[in-house]
GROMACS .gro file of C-alpha atoms in nm:
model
  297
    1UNK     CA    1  -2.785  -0.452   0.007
    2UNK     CA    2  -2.519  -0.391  -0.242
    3UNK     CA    3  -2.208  -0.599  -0.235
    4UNK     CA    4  -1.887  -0.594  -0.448
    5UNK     CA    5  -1.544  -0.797  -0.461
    6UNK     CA    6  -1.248  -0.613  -0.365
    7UNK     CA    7  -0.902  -0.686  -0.429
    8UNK     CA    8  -0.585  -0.546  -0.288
    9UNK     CA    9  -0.293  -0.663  -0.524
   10UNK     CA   10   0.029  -0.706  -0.329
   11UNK     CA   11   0.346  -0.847  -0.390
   12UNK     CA   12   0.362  -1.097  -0.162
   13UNK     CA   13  -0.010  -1.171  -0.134
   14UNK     CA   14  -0.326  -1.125  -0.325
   15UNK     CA   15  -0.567  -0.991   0.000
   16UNK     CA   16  -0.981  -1.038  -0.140
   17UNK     CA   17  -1.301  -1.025   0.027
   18UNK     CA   18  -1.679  -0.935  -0.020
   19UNK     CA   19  -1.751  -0.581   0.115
   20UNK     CA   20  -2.137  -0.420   0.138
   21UNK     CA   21  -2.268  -0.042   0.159
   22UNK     CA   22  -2.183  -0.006   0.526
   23UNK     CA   23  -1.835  -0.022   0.405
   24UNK     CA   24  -1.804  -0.385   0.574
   25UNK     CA   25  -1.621  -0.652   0.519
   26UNK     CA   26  -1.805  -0.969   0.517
   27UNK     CA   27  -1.522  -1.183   0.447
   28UNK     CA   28  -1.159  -1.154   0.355
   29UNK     CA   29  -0.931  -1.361   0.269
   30UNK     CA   30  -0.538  -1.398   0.107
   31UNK     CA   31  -0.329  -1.601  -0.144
   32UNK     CA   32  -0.014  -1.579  -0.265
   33UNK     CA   33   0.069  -1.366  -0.554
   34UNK     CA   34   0.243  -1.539  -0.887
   35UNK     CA   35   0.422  -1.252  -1.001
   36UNK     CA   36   0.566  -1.332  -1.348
   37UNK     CA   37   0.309  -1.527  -1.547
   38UNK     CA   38  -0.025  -1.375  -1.668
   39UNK     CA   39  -0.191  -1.703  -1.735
   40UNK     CA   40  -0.143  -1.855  -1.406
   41UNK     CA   41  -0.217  -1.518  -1.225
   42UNK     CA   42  -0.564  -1.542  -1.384
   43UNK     CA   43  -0.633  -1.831  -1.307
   44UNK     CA   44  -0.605  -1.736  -0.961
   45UNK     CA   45  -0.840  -1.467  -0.955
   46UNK     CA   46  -1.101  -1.570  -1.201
   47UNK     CA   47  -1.125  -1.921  -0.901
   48UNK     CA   48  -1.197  -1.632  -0.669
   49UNK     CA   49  -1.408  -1.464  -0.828
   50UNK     CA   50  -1.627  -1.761  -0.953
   51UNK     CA   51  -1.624  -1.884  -0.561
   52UNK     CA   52  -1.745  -1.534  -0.470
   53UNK     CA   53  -2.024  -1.483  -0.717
   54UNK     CA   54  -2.149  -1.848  -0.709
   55UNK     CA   55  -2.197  -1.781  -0.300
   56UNK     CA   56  -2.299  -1.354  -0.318
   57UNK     CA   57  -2.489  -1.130  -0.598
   58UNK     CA   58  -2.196  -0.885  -0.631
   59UNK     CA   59  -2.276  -0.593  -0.890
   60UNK     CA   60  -1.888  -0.504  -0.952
   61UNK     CA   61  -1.556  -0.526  -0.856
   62UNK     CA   62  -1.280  -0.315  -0.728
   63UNK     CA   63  -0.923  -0.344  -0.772
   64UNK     CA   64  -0.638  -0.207  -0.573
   65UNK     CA   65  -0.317  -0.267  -0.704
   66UNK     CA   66   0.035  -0.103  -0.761
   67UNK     CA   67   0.209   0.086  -1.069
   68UNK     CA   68   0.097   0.298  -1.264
   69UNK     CA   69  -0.280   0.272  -1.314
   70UNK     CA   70  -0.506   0.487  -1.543
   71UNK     CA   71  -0.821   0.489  -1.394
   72UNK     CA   72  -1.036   0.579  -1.658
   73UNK     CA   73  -0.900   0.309  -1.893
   74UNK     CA   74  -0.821   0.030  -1.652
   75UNK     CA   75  -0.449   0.058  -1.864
   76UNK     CA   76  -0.148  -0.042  -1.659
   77UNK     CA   77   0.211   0.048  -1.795
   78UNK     CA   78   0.368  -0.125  -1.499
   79UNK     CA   79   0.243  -0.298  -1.240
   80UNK     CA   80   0.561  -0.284  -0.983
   81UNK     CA   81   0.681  -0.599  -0.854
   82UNK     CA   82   0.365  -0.819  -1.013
   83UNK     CA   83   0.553  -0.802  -1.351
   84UNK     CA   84   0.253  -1.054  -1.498
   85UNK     CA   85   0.018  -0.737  -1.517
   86UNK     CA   86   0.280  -0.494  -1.721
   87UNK     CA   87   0.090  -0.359  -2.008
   88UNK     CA   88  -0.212  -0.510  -1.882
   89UNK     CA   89  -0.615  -0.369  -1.874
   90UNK     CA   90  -0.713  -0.609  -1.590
   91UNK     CA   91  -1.048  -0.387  -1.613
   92UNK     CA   92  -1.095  -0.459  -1.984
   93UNK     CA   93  -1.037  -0.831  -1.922
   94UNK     CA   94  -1.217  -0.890  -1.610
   95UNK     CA   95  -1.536  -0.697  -1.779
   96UNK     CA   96  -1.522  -0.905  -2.047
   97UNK     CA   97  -1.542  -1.234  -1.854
   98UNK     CA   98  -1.813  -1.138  -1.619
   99UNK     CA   99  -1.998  -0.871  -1.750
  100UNK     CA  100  -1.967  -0.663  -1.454
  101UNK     CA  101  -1.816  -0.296  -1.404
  102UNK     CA  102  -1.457  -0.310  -1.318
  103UNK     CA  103  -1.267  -0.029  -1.139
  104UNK     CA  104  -0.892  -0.022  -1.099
  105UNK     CA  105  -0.630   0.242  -0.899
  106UNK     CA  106  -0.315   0.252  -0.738
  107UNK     CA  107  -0.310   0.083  -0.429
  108UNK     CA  108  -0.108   0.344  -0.220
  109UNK     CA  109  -0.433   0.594  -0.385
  110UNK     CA  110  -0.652   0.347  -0.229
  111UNK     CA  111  -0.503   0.343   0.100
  112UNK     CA  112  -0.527   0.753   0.083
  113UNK     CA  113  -0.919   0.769  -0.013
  114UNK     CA  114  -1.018   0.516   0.256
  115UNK     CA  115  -0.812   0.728   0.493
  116UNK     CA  116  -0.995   1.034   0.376
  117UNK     CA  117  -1.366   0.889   0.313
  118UNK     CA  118  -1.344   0.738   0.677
  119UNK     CA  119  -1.048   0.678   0.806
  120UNK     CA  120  -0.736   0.876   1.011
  121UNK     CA  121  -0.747   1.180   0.730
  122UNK     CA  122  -1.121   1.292   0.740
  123UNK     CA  123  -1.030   1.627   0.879
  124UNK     CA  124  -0.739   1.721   0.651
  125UNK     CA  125  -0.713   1.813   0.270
  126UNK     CA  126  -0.353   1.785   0.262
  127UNK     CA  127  -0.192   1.468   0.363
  128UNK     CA  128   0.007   1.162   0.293
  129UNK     CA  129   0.017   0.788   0.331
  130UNK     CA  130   0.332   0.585   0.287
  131UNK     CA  131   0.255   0.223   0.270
  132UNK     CA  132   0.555  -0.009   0.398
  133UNK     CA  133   0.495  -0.410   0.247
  134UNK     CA  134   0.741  -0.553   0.002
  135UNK     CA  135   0.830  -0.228  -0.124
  136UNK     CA  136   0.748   0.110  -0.020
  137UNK     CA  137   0.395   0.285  -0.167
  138UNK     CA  138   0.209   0.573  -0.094
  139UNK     CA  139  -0.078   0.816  -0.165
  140UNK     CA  140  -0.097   1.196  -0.215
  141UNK     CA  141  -0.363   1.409  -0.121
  142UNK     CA  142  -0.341   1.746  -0.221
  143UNK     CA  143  -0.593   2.035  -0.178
  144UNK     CA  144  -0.855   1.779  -0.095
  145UNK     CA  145  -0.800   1.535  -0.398
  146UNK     CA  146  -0.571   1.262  -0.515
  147UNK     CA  147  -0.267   1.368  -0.677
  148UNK     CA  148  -0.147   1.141  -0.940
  149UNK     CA  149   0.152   1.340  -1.159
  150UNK     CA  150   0.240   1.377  -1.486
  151UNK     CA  151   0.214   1.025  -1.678
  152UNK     CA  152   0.011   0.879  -1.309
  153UNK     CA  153   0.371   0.831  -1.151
  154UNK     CA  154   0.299   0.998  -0.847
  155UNK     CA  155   0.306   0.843  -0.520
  156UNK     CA  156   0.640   0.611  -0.584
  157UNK     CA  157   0.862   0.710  -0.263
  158UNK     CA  158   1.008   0.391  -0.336
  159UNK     CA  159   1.171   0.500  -0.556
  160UNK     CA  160   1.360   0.809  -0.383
  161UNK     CA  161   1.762   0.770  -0.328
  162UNK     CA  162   1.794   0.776   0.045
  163UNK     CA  163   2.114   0.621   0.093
  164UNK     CA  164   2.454   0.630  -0.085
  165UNK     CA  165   2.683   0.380   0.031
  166UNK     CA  166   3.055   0.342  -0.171
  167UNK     CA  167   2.850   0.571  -0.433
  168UNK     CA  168   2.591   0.322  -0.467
  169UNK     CA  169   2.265   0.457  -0.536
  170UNK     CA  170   1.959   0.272  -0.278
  171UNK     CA  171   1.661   0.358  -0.365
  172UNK     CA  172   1.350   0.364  -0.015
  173UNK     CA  173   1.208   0.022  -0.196
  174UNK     CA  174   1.544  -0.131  -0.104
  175UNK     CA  175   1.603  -0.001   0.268
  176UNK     CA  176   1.262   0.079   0.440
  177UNK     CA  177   1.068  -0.209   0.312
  178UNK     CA  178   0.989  -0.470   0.559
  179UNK     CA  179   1.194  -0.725   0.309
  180UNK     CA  180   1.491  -0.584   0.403
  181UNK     CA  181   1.394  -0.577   0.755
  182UNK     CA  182   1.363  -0.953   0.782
  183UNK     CA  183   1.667  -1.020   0.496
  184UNK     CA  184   1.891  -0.839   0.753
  185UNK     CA  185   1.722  -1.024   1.078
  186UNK     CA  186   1.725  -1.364   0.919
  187UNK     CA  187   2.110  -1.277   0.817
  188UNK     CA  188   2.179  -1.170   1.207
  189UNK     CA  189   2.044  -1.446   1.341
  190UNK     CA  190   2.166  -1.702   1.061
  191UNK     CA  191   1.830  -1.871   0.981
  192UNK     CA  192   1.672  -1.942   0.608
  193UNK     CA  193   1.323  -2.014   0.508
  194UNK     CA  194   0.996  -1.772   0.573
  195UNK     CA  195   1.027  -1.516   0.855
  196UNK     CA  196   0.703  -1.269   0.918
  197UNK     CA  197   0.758  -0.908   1.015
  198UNK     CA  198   0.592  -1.000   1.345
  199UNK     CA  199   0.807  -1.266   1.459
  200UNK     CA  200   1.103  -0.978   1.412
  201UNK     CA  201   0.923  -0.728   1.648
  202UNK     CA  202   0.866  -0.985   1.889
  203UNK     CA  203   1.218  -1.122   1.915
  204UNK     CA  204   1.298  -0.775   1.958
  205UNK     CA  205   1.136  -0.728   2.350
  206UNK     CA  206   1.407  -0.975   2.470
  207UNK     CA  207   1.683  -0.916   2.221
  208UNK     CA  208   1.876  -0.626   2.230
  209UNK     CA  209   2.103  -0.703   1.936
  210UNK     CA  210   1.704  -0.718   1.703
  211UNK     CA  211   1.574  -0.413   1.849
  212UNK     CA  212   1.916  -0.230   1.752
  213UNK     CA  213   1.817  -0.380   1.381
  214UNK     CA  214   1.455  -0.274   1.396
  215UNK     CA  215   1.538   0.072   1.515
  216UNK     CA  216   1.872   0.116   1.197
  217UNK     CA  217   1.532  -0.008   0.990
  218UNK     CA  218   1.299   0.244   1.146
  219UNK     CA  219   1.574   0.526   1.098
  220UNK     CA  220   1.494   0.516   0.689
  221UNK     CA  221   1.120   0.473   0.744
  222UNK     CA  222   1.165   0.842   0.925
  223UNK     CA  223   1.438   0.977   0.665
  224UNK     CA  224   1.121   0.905   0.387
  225UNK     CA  225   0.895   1.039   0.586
  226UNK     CA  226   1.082   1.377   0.662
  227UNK     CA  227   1.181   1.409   0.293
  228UNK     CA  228   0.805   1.403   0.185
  229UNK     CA  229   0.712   1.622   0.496
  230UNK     CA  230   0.969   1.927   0.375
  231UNK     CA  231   0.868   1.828   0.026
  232UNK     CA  232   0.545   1.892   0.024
  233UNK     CA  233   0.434   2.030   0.366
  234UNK     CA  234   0.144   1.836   0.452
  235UNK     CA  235  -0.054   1.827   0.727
  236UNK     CA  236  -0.040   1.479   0.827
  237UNK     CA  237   0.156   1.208   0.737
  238UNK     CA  238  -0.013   0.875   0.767
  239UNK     CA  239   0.176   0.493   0.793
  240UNK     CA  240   0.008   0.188   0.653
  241UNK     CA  241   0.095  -0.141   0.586
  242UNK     CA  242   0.120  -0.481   0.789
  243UNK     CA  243   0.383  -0.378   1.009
  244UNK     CA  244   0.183  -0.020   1.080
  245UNK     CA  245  -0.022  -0.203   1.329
  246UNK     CA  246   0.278  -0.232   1.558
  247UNK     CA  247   0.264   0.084   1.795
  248UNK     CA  248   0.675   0.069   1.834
  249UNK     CA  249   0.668   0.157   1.471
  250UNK     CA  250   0.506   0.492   1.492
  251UNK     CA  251   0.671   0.541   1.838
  252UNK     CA  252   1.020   0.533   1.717
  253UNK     CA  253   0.963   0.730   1.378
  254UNK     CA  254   0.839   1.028   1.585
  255UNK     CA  255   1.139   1.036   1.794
  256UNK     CA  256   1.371   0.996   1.549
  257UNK     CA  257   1.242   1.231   1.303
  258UNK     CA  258   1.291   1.489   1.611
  259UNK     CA  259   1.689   1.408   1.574
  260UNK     CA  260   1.666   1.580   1.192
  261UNK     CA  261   1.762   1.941   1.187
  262UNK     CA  262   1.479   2.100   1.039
  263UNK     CA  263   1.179   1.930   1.158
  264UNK     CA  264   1.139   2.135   1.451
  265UNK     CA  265   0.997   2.390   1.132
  266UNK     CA  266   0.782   2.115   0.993
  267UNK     CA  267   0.663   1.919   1.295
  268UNK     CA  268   0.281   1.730   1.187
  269UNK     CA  269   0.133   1.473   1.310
  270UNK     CA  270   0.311   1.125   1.216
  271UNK     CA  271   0.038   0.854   1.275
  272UNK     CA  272  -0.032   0.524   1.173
  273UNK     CA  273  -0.355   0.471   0.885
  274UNK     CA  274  -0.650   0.326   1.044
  275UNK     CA  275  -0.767   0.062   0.823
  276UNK     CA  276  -0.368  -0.074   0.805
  277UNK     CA  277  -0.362  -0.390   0.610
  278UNK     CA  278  -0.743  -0.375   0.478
  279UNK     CA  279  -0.705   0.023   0.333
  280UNK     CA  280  -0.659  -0.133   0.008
  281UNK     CA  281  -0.968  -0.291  -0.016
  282UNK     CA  282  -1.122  -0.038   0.137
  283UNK     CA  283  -0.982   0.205  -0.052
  284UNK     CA  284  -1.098  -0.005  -0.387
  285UNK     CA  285  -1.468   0.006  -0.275
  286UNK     CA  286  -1.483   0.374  -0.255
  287UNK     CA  287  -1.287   0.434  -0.575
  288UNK     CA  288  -1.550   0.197  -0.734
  289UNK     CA  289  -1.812   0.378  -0.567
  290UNK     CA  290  -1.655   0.709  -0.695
  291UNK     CA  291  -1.645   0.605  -1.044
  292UNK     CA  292  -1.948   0.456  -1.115
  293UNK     CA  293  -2.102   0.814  -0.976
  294UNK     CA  294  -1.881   0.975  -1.176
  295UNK     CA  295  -1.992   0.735  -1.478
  296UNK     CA  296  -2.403   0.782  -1.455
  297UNK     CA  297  -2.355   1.197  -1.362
   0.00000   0.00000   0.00000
């Protein structure tokens, strides 16, 4: 049975595991992600890597990560926040290390293909996925392929201008990311040190004062995802990420997206992805797959 190493690159964490031809994940586990120096950053994954190929005969590995990735080169021109990989060919220096086939893409691509290959998205050629994690990602699948955009920027809501406060320009990254979610309950509640998106949620059953903060939060998750629906006119529009697994989340985006003015001419489906926190490296196991087919047709 054939068995590669995926990797979802995140901001936060570094998410790995060993996945087979059933499209299972033996094993998966996390690290935290060094952000600003290559070096160190390698050393990181080449200690996973080594662990996972002394203990499994892998024939390749598959990389999920953010920026903006050229698949066919394994070239990255930027790598979002993980600012060690700017101007970096992760494929180019992972092959050369091991000797086995690399494949790289966008992680919010990823997330889309494993929704479409077997996920929430098999019966639609035309939808989205916006990923909410330390920033805000996302996928486009257009007349039944990925859409990446002139120069492979597609895909970045992140980066749209959602809110203008005192003529300040916020971009999505800044206001629907679950960062700001738990900067804003950790300044509410007056606490410092780590705070998970779960603990926020929770707090929020008993707390009025939190679930008015989730629910201000939730209100630009919806404004994103109604600006991409009259955008583009999909037919779904699919939520991944973490925080995707809690069913308030989807809950309260559909009724507040009712409250804008035009949706009533757009209404689609607003669900959450299946595969949530593992569609990266699910996603990166059927881009490899795709590639290497691509490669030997």
């Amino acid at each position: 049975m054939e068995r590669l190493i995926v990797f979802d690159f995140g901001g936060t964490k570094i998410k790995h595991g060993i996945i087979n031809d059933r499209v299972e994940l033996i094993t998966k586990s996390a690290y935290n992600t060094e952000r600003e120096r290559l070096d160190p950053f390698l050393t990181n994954l080449y200690a996973t890597i080594d662990r996972y190929i002394e203990k499994y005969e892998v024939s390749g590995i598959g990389i999920s990560m953010p920026g903006y990735v050229d698949i066919d080169t394994g070239y990255v021109e930027r790598a979002g926040a993980i600012t060690a990989l700017d101007g970096q060919n992760i494929k180019e220096i992972l092959e050369d290390k091991y000797g086995l086939p690399v494949e790289v893409e966008n992680d919010g691509n990823c997330a889309a293909i494993a929704e479409k290959m077997s996920g929430n998205a098999t019966d639609v050629d035309n939808f989205i996925v916006m990923t909410i994690g330390t920033g805000i990602g996302g996928g486009l699948f257009l007349n039944g392929d990925i859409y990446r955009g002139y120069r492979l920027r597609a895909g970045e809501f992140g980066m749209m201008v959602t809110y203008l406060p005192d003529d300040k320009k916020v971009e999505l990254n800044h206001t629907a990311a679950i960062t700001y979610l738990i900067a804003e309950y950790k300044k509410l509640k007056k606490i410092e040190g780590p705070v998970e998106g779960t603990e926020v949620f929770a707090e929020a059953r008993a707390n009025p004062e939190v679930k008015n903060l989730i629910d201000h939060w939730i209100g630009y998750v919806a404004q994103g995802v109604y600006n991409l629906t009259v955008t583009l006119n999909p037919e779904k529009i699919l939520i991944g990420g973490g925080v995707s697994a809690n069913p308030y989340l989807i809950k309260e985006v559909n009724r507040q997206i009712n409250d804008f003015r035009y949706w009533h001419e757009f209404t689609i489906p607003v669900m959450r992805c299946k595969y949530l926190n593992d569609a990266g490296l699910i996603g990166a196991y059927y881009h490899f797959k795709r590639m290497r087919e691509t490669i030997h047709n």
